PDB file of C-alpha atoms and ligand atoms in Angstrom:
ATOM      1  CA  UNK A 258       0.349  -0.177  -0.268  1.00  0.00           C
ATOM      2  CA  UNK A 259       2.388   2.590  -1.380  1.00  0.00           C
ATOM      3  CA  UNK A 260       2.553   5.505  -3.284  1.00  0.00           C
ATOM      4  CA  UNK A 261       4.834   5.462  -7.018  1.00  0.00           C
ATOM      5  CA  UNK A 262       5.704   7.012 -10.007  1.00  0.00           C
ATOM      6  CA  UNK A 263       6.819   7.035 -13.712  1.00  0.00           C
ATOM      7  CA  UNK A 264       8.755   9.560 -13.045  1.00  0.00           C
ATOM      8  CA  UNK A 265       9.567   9.433 -16.934  1.00  0.00           C
ATOM      9  CA  UNK A 266       5.585   9.575 -18.117  1.00  0.00           C
ATOM     10  CA  UNK A 267       4.500  11.814 -20.921  1.00  0.00           C
ATOM     11  CA  UNK A 268       4.129  15.109 -20.046  1.00  0.00           C
ATOM     12  CA  UNK A 269       4.683  14.234 -16.743  1.00  0.00           C
ATOM     13  CA  UNK A 270       5.784  11.896 -13.431  1.00  0.00           C
ATOM     14  CA  UNK A 271       2.859  10.014 -13.246  1.00  0.00           C
ATOM     15  CA  UNK A 272       1.915   9.063  -9.266  1.00  0.00           C
ATOM     16  CA  UNK A 273      -0.401   5.915  -8.156  1.00  0.00           C
ATOM     17  CA  UNK A 274      -0.512   3.747  -5.747  1.00  0.00           C
ATOM     18  CA  UNK A 275      -1.358   0.248  -6.525  1.00  0.00           C
ATOM     19  CA  UNK A 276      -3.664  -0.355  -4.328  1.00  0.00           C
ATOM     20  CA  UNK A 277      -6.103   1.849  -5.959  1.00  0.00           C
ATOM     21  CA  UNK A 278      -5.342   1.752  -9.163  1.00  0.00           C
ATOM     22  CA  UNK A 279      -6.708  -1.243 -12.142  1.00  0.00           C
ATOM     23  CA  UNK A 280      -5.229  -2.625 -14.969  1.00  0.00           C
ATOM     24  CA  UNK A 281      -7.056  -2.587 -17.460  1.00  0.00           C
ATOM     25  CA  UNK A 282      -7.221  -4.537 -20.581  1.00  0.00           C
ATOM     26  CA  UNK A 283      -9.998  -3.110 -23.438  1.00  0.00           C
ATOM     27  CA  UNK A 284     -11.914  -6.277 -26.225  1.00  0.00           C
ATOM     28  CA  UNK A 285      -8.347  -8.180 -26.807  1.00  0.00           C
ATOM     29  CA  UNK A 286     -10.676 -11.002 -28.086  1.00  0.00           C
ATOM     30  CA  UNK A 287      -9.789 -13.358 -30.820  1.00  0.00           C
ATOM     31  CA  UNK A 288     -12.063 -11.347 -33.427  1.00  0.00           C
ATOM     32  CA  UNK A 289      -9.513  -7.570 -33.378  1.00  0.00           C
ATOM     33  CA  UNK A 290      -6.748 -10.369 -32.880  1.00  0.00           C
ATOM     34  CA  UNK A 291      -6.334 -13.216 -34.651  1.00  0.00           C
ATOM     35  CA  UNK A 292      -6.307 -14.248 -37.927  1.00  0.00           C
ATOM     36  CA  UNK A 293      -9.390 -15.617 -38.719  1.00  0.00           C
ATOM     37  CA  UNK A 294     -11.486 -13.929 -37.343  1.00  0.00           C
ATOM     38  CA  UNK A 295     -13.370 -11.158 -37.737  1.00  0.00           C
ATOM     39  CA  UNK A 296     -11.176  -7.504 -38.136  1.00  0.00           C
ATOM     40  CA  UNK A 297      -9.319 -10.483 -40.498  1.00  0.00           C
ATOM     41  CA  UNK A 298     -11.893 -10.423 -42.611  1.00  0.00           C
ATOM     42  CA  UNK A 299     -12.624  -7.445 -43.096  1.00  0.00           C
ATOM     43  CA  UNK A 300      -9.105  -6.055 -44.658  1.00  0.00           C
ATOM     44  CA  UNK A 301      -6.940  -5.713 -41.768  1.00  0.00           C
ATOM     45  CA  UNK A 302      -3.629  -6.425 -40.848  1.00  0.00           C
ATOM     46  CA  UNK A 303      -4.046  -8.350 -37.343  1.00  0.00           C
ATOM     47  CA  UNK A 304      -0.557  -9.188 -37.542  1.00  0.00           C
ATOM     48  CA  UNK A 305      -0.428  -5.466 -35.474  1.00  0.00           C
ATOM     49  CA  UNK A 306      -3.073  -6.320 -33.142  1.00  0.00           C
ATOM     50  CA  UNK A 307      -1.439  -9.535 -32.134  1.00  0.00           C
ATOM     51  CA  UNK A 308       1.888  -8.155 -31.690  1.00  0.00           C
ATOM     52  CA  UNK A 309       2.059  -7.315 -28.367  1.00  0.00           C
ATOM     53  CA  UNK A 310       0.404  -9.205 -26.867  1.00  0.00           C
ATOM     54  CA  UNK A 311       3.605 -10.280 -24.948  1.00  0.00           C
ATOM     55  CA  UNK A 312       4.018  -6.805 -24.427  1.00  0.00           C
ATOM     56  CA  UNK A 313       0.012  -6.928 -21.952  1.00  0.00           C
ATOM     57  CA  UNK A 314       1.011 -10.566 -20.834  1.00  0.00           C
ATOM     58  CA  UNK A 315       4.510  -9.145 -19.700  1.00  0.00           C
ATOM     59  CA  UNK A 316       2.219  -6.357 -17.448  1.00  0.00           C
ATOM     60  CA  UNK A 317      -0.972  -8.351 -16.699  1.00  0.00           C
ATOM     61  CA  UNK A 318       2.188 -11.450 -15.173  1.00  0.00           C
ATOM     62  CA  UNK A 319       3.439  -8.129 -12.810  1.00  0.00           C
ATOM     63  CA  UNK A 320       0.154  -6.373 -11.899  1.00  0.00           C
ATOM     64  CA  UNK A 321      -0.845  -9.607 -11.040  1.00  0.00           C
ATOM     65  CA  UNK A 322       2.274 -10.064  -8.737  1.00  0.00           C
ATOM     66  CA  UNK A 323       1.457  -7.369  -6.461  1.00  0.00           C
ATOM     67  CA  UNK A 324      -1.913  -8.553  -6.197  1.00  0.00           C
ATOM     68  CA  UNK A 325      -3.542  -5.614  -8.640  1.00  0.00           C
ATOM     69  CA  UNK A 326      -7.163  -4.722  -9.889  1.00  0.00           C
ATOM     70  CA  UNK A 327      -7.632  -6.462 -13.797  1.00  0.00           C
ATOM     71  CA  UNK A 328     -10.655  -5.118 -15.193  1.00  0.00           C
ATOM     72  CA  UNK A 329     -10.956  -7.136 -19.314  1.00  0.00           C
ATOM     73  CA  UNK A 330     -13.726  -6.167 -21.419  1.00  0.00           C
ATOM     74  CA  UNK A 331     -15.349  -7.317 -24.264  1.00  0.00           C
ATOM     75  CA  UNK A 332     -17.557  -5.422 -27.509  1.00  0.00           C
ATOM     76  CA  UNK A 333     -19.704  -8.115 -27.489  1.00  0.00           C
ATOM     77  CA  UNK A 334     -23.404  -7.452 -27.336  1.00  0.00           C
ATOM     78  CA  UNK A 335     -27.001  -9.905 -26.195  1.00  0.00           C
ATOM     79  CA  UNK A 336     -27.476 -12.908 -28.523  1.00  0.00           C
ATOM     80  CA  UNK A 337     -30.610 -10.516 -29.245  1.00  0.00           C
ATOM     81  CA  UNK A 338     -29.148  -7.918 -29.915  1.00  0.00           C
ATOM     82  CA  UNK A 339     -31.320  -6.417 -27.799  1.00  0.00           C
ATOM     83  CA  UNK A 340     -28.509  -4.306 -26.354  1.00  0.00           C
ATOM     84  CA  UNK A 341     -27.142  -3.131 -30.175  1.00  0.00           C
ATOM     85  CA  UNK A 342     -28.883   0.209 -31.519  1.00  0.00           C
ATOM     86  CA  UNK A 343     -29.801  -0.524 -34.682  1.00  0.00           C
ATOM     87  CA  UNK A 344     -28.032   2.980 -35.861  1.00  0.00           C
ATOM     88  CA  UNK A 345     -24.288   0.836 -34.402  1.00  0.00           C
ATOM     89  CA  UNK A 346     -25.520  -2.491 -36.380  1.00  0.00           C
ATOM     90  CA  UNK A 347     -25.899  -1.051 -39.712  1.00  0.00           C
ATOM     91  CA  UNK A 348     -23.197   0.829 -40.197  1.00  0.00           C
ATOM     92  CA  UNK A 349     -20.173  -0.603 -41.641  1.00  0.00           C
ATOM     93  CA  UNK A 350     -19.772  -3.683 -44.162  1.00  0.00           C
ATOM     94  CA  UNK A 351     -23.454  -5.565 -45.439  1.00  0.00           C
ATOM     95  CA  UNK A 352     -22.693  -8.787 -45.472  1.00  0.00           C
ATOM     96  CA  UNK A 353     -20.491  -8.654 -41.949  1.00  0.00           C
ATOM     97  CA  UNK A 354     -22.825  -7.027 -39.033  1.00  0.00           C
ATOM     98  CA  UNK A 355     -22.334  -7.662 -35.749  1.00  0.00           C
ATOM     99  CA  UNK A 356     -24.187 -10.983 -34.682  1.00  0.00           C
ATOM    100  CA  UNK A 357     -24.208 -12.588 -38.063  1.00  0.00           C
ATOM    101  CA  UNK A 358     -22.819 -15.243 -38.860  1.00  0.00           C
ATOM    102  CA  UNK A 359     -18.308 -15.051 -38.921  1.00  0.00           C
ATOM    103  CA  UNK A 360     -15.613 -17.068 -39.219  1.00  0.00           C
ATOM    104  CA  UNK A 361     -16.017 -17.239 -35.565  1.00  0.00           C
ATOM    105  CA  UNK A 362     -18.933 -17.924 -34.559  1.00  0.00           C
ATOM    106  CA  UNK A 363     -21.841 -14.605 -34.465  1.00  0.00           C
ATOM    107  CA  UNK A 364     -20.075 -11.350 -34.586  1.00  0.00           C
ATOM    108  CA  UNK A 365     -19.564 -10.035 -31.050  1.00  0.00           C
ATOM    109  CA  UNK A 366     -21.902 -11.650 -29.837  1.00  0.00           C
ATOM    110  CA  UNK A 367     -21.498 -12.869 -26.561  1.00  0.00           C
ATOM    111  CA  UNK A 368     -20.187 -16.547 -25.615  1.00  0.00           C
ATOM    112  CA  UNK A 369     -19.448 -16.839 -28.921  1.00  0.00           C
ATOM    113  CA  UNK A 370     -16.146 -18.302 -29.567  1.00  0.00           C
ATOM    114  CA  UNK A 371     -14.341 -14.823 -32.106  1.00  0.00           C
ATOM    115  CA  UNK A 372     -15.893 -12.669 -28.618  1.00  0.00           C
ATOM    116  CA  UNK A 373     -13.288 -15.082 -25.988  1.00  0.00           C
ATOM    117  CA  UNK A 374      -9.902 -12.900 -25.227  1.00  0.00           C
ATOM    118  CA  UNK A 375      -7.125 -14.562 -26.614  1.00  0.00           C
ATOM    119  CA  UNK A 376      -6.048 -17.298 -24.758  1.00  0.00           C
ATOM    120  CA  UNK A 377      -2.486 -15.160 -23.300  1.00  0.00           C
ATOM    121  CA  UNK A 378      -5.252 -13.168 -22.125  1.00  0.00           C
ATOM    122  CA  UNK A 379      -6.982 -15.469 -20.894  1.00  0.00           C
ATOM    123  CA  UNK A 380      -8.855 -14.036 -17.522  1.00  0.00           C
ATOM    124  CA  UNK A 381      -7.556 -15.285 -14.073  1.00  0.00           C
ATOM    125  CA  UNK A 382     -10.670 -16.446 -10.984  1.00  0.00           C
ATOM    126  CA  UNK A 383     -11.429 -12.821  -9.624  1.00  0.00           C
ATOM    127  CA  UNK A 384     -10.425 -10.782 -11.922  1.00  0.00           C
ATOM    128  CA  UNK A 385     -12.997  -8.568 -13.386  1.00  0.00           C
ATOM    129  CA  UNK A 386     -14.768  -9.660 -16.739  1.00  0.00           C
ATOM    130  CA  UNK A 387     -16.530  -7.369 -18.626  1.00  0.00           C
ATOM    131  CA  UNK A 388     -18.839  -6.750 -21.473  1.00  0.00           C
ATOM    132  CA  UNK A 389     -19.888  -3.598 -22.908  1.00  0.00           C
ATOM    133  CA  UNK A 390     -22.573  -3.071 -26.142  1.00  0.00           C
ATOM    134  CA  UNK A 391     -20.519   0.778 -26.623  1.00  0.00           C
ATOM    135  CA  UNK A 392     -17.302   1.308 -26.866  1.00  0.00           C
ATOM    136  CA  UNK A 393     -16.587   3.467 -24.095  1.00  0.00           C
ATOM    137  CA  UNK A 394     -16.698   0.916 -20.859  1.00  0.00           C
ATOM    138  CA  UNK A 395     -18.727   2.979 -18.366  1.00  0.00           C
ATOM    139  CA  UNK A 396     -21.934   2.816 -20.884  1.00  0.00           C
ATOM    140  CA  UNK A 397     -24.206   0.637 -20.515  1.00  0.00           C
ATOM    141  CA  UNK A 398     -22.212  -1.278 -17.862  1.00  0.00           C
ATOM    142  CA  UNK A 399     -21.912  -1.734 -14.762  1.00  0.00           C
ATOM    143  CA  UNK A 400     -17.895  -0.274 -14.743  1.00  0.00           C
ATOM    144  CA  UNK A 401     -18.047   2.712 -12.734  1.00  0.00           C
ATOM    145  CA  UNK A 402     -19.648   1.240  -9.232  1.00  0.00           C
ATOM    146  CA  UNK A 403     -17.204  -2.574  -9.403  1.00  0.00           C
ATOM    147  CA  UNK A 404     -14.117   0.145  -9.650  1.00  0.00           C
ATOM    148  CA  UNK A 405     -15.353   2.170  -6.533  1.00  0.00           C
ATOM    149  CA  UNK A 406     -16.391   0.033  -4.386  1.00  0.00           C
ATOM    150  CA  UNK A 407     -12.884  -1.852  -5.635  1.00  0.00           C
ATOM    151  CA  UNK A 408     -11.648   2.038  -4.618  1.00  0.00           C
ATOM    152  CA  UNK A 409     -10.317   2.507  -7.377  1.00  0.00           C
ATOM    153  CA  UNK A 410      -9.212   5.925  -7.797  1.00  0.00           C
ATOM    154  CA  UNK A 411      -6.289   5.267 -10.941  1.00  0.00           C
ATOM    155  CA  UNK A 412      -6.662   3.195 -14.000  1.00  0.00           C
ATOM    156  CA  UNK A 413      -3.567   1.779 -16.076  1.00  0.00           C
ATOM    157  CA  UNK A 414      -5.351   1.424 -19.626  1.00  0.00           C
ATOM    158  CA  UNK A 415      -4.598  -1.137 -22.297  1.00  0.00           C
ATOM    159  CA  UNK A 416      -5.711  -2.891 -25.341  1.00  0.00           C
ATOM    160  CA  UNK A 417      -7.588  -1.702 -29.031  1.00  0.00           C
ATOM    161  CA  UNK A 418      -7.730  -0.640 -30.277  1.00  0.00           C
ATOM    162  CA  UNK A 419      -5.824   2.048 -29.813  1.00  0.00           C
ATOM    163  CA  UNK A 420      -8.722   5.614 -31.199  1.00  0.00           C
ATOM    164  CA  UNK A 421     -11.504   3.400 -30.743  1.00  0.00           C
ATOM    165  CA  UNK A 422     -12.486   1.979 -27.337  1.00  0.00           C
ATOM    166  CA  UNK A 423      -9.171   2.951 -25.590  1.00  0.00           C
ATOM    167  CA  UNK A 424      -9.816   6.604 -26.024  1.00  0.00           C
ATOM    168  CA  UNK A 425     -13.072   5.530 -25.618  1.00  0.00           C
ATOM    169  CA  UNK A 426     -12.446   4.370 -22.345  1.00  0.00           C
ATOM    170  CA  UNK A 427     -10.287   6.628 -20.989  1.00  0.00           C
ATOM    171  CA  UNK A 428     -12.054   9.826 -21.863  1.00  0.00           C
ATOM    172  CA  UNK A 429     -15.344   9.064 -20.038  1.00  0.00           C
ATOM    173  CA  UNK A 430     -13.175   8.044 -17.487  1.00  0.00           C
ATOM    174  CA  UNK A 431     -10.932  11.457 -17.043  1.00  0.00           C
ATOM    175  CA  UNK A 432     -14.894  12.634 -17.078  1.00  0.00           C
ATOM    176  CA  UNK A 433     -15.603  10.554 -14.744  1.00  0.00           C
ATOM    177  CA  UNK A 434     -12.378  11.156 -12.390  1.00  0.00           C
ATOM    178  CA  UNK A 435     -10.073   8.376 -13.015  1.00  0.00           C
ATOM    179  CA  UNK A 436      -6.196   9.382 -12.970  1.00  0.00           C
ATOM    180  CA  UNK A 437      -5.607   7.276 -15.832  1.00  0.00           C
ATOM    181  CA  UNK A 438      -2.388   6.556 -17.654  1.00  0.00           C
ATOM    182  CA  UNK A 439      -2.424   4.615 -21.224  1.00  0.00           C
ATOM    183  CA  UNK A 440       0.680   1.695 -21.998  1.00  0.00           C
ATOM    184  CA  UNK A 441       2.137   2.293 -24.791  1.00  0.00           C
ATOM    185  CA  UNK A 442       3.046  -0.269 -25.721  1.00  0.00           C
ATOM    186  CA  UNK A 443       0.046  -2.748 -24.633  1.00  0.00           C
ATOM    187  CA  UNK A 444      -2.304  -1.104 -27.405  1.00  0.00           C
ATOM    188  CA  UNK A 445      -2.258  -1.084 -30.548  1.00  0.00           C
ATOM    189  CA  UNK A 446      -4.500   0.799 -34.174  1.00  0.00           C
ATOM    190  CA  UNK A 447      -4.940  -1.185 -36.865  1.00  0.00           C
ATOM    191  CA  UNK A 448      -3.836   1.875 -38.728  1.00  0.00           C
ATOM    192  CA  UNK A 449      -0.664   2.591 -36.883  1.00  0.00           C
ATOM    193  CA  UNK A 450      -0.465   7.221 -37.642  1.00  0.00           C
ATOM    194  CA  UNK A 451      -3.847   6.504 -35.675  1.00  0.00           C
ATOM    195  CA  UNK A 452      -2.227   5.708 -32.733  1.00  0.00           C
ATOM    196  CA  UNK A 453       0.422   8.397 -32.458  1.00  0.00           C
ATOM    197  CA  UNK A 454      -2.491  10.742 -32.267  1.00  0.00           C
ATOM    198  CA  UNK A 455      -3.867   9.436 -29.482  1.00  0.00           C
ATOM    199  CA  UNK A 456      -1.369   9.448 -27.503  1.00  0.00           C
ATOM    200  CA  UNK A 457      -0.433  12.405 -28.437  1.00  0.00           C
ATOM    201  CA  UNK A 458      -4.092  13.920 -28.131  1.00  0.00           C
ATOM    202  CA  UNK A 459      -4.712  11.892 -24.929  1.00  0.00           C
ATOM    203  CA  UNK A 460      -0.917  13.564 -23.374  1.00  0.00           C
ATOM    204  CA  UNK A 461      -1.240  16.896 -24.385  1.00  0.00           C
ATOM    205  CA  UNK A 462      -2.012  20.534 -23.116  1.00  0.00           C
ATOM    206  CA  UNK A 463      -1.231  19.048 -19.208  1.00  0.00           C
ATOM    207  CA  UNK A 464      -1.579  15.617 -19.154  1.00  0.00           C
ATOM    208  CA  UNK A 465      -5.836  16.868 -21.235  1.00  0.00           C
ATOM    209  CA  UNK A 466      -6.269  12.877 -20.961  1.00  0.00           C
ATOM    210  CA  UNK A 467      -3.857  11.502 -18.664  1.00  0.00           C
ATOM    211  CA  UNK A 468      -0.819  10.593 -19.188  1.00  0.00           C
ATOM    212  CA  UNK A 469       1.330   7.784 -20.697  1.00  0.00           C
ATOM    213  CA  UNK A 470       4.149   5.696 -20.485  1.00  0.00           C
ATOM    214  CA  UNK A 471       5.499   2.013 -21.362  1.00  0.00           C
ATOM    215  CA  UNK A 472       5.486  -0.970 -20.069  1.00  0.00           C
ATOM    216  CA  UNK A 473       9.215  -1.039 -19.066  1.00  0.00           C
ATOM    217  CA  UNK A 474       8.425   2.204 -17.177  1.00  0.00           C
ATOM    218  CA  UNK A 475       5.277   0.881 -15.191  1.00  0.00           C
ATOM    219  CA  UNK A 476       7.780  -2.561 -14.173  1.00  0.00           C
ATOM    220  CA  UNK A 477      10.201  -0.124 -13.078  1.00  0.00           C
ATOM    221  CA  UNK A 478       7.899   1.778 -10.510  1.00  0.00           C
ATOM    222  CA  UNK A 479       6.952  -1.182  -9.413  1.00  0.00           C
ATOM    223  CA  UNK A 480       9.777  -3.061  -8.737  1.00  0.00           C
TER     224      UNK A 480
HETATM  225  C1  C5J B 516     -12.855  -1.989 -30.375  1.00  0.00           C
HETATM  226  C2  C5J B 516     -13.310  -1.326 -32.982  1.00  0.00           C
HETATM  227  N1  C5J B 516     -12.942  -2.706 -29.217  1.00  0.00           N
HETATM  228  N2  C5J B 516     -12.177  -1.140 -32.494  1.00  0.00           N
HETATM  229  N3  C5J B 516     -13.410  -2.269 -31.897  1.00  0.00           N
HETATM  230  O1  C5J B 516     -11.969  -0.629 -30.800  1.00  0.00           O
HETATM  231  O2  C5J B 516     -14.868  -1.592 -33.226  1.00  0.00           O
END
């Protein structure tokens, strides 16, 4: 139960107490990350996303070793699509809509193989796992209550994709008063320039949304 600092975080030092901090792993699901899934069949280069699995795992291992709270999210809808607004479902490729049969089961439906978290990053018993119907992790979920009842005030974000679900979740968290940091090598986008832009816009203007740092810098602080 102690205050730690990442002195080289961007745009300036980030301090956190692991007892009041959660490591958040956004949407590391097979359909976004693995070859042969939904993301790949839309023409995206999923190897970029797959490449961060070792860094995410290393950070998870370090965080689990200090006994920190872990929250995994999945972008996943109810099988009857009652939590999927038509505005979301009708967007995108007409042959690959949420709920349609995809290469790894029904696309973004809870319980389908493609909606599962990749096996390398599988949640451990006791870790929080939340299905979210939106891009952000607070909309339509119990996440805020789950974090507050555990005394969580600080969040470290990893996962995919940087500019969509990770960024939206971090912005929603910042508005709710959480002190947020995004782990630079623990997040990735299908579009390299979007990742670079997202990291700079989140940390601009004196950490307007929050901080960024690498897994190595955070691991150093945890030693
Ligand atoms: C996530 C997406 N997880 N890009 N979803 O970022 O639609």
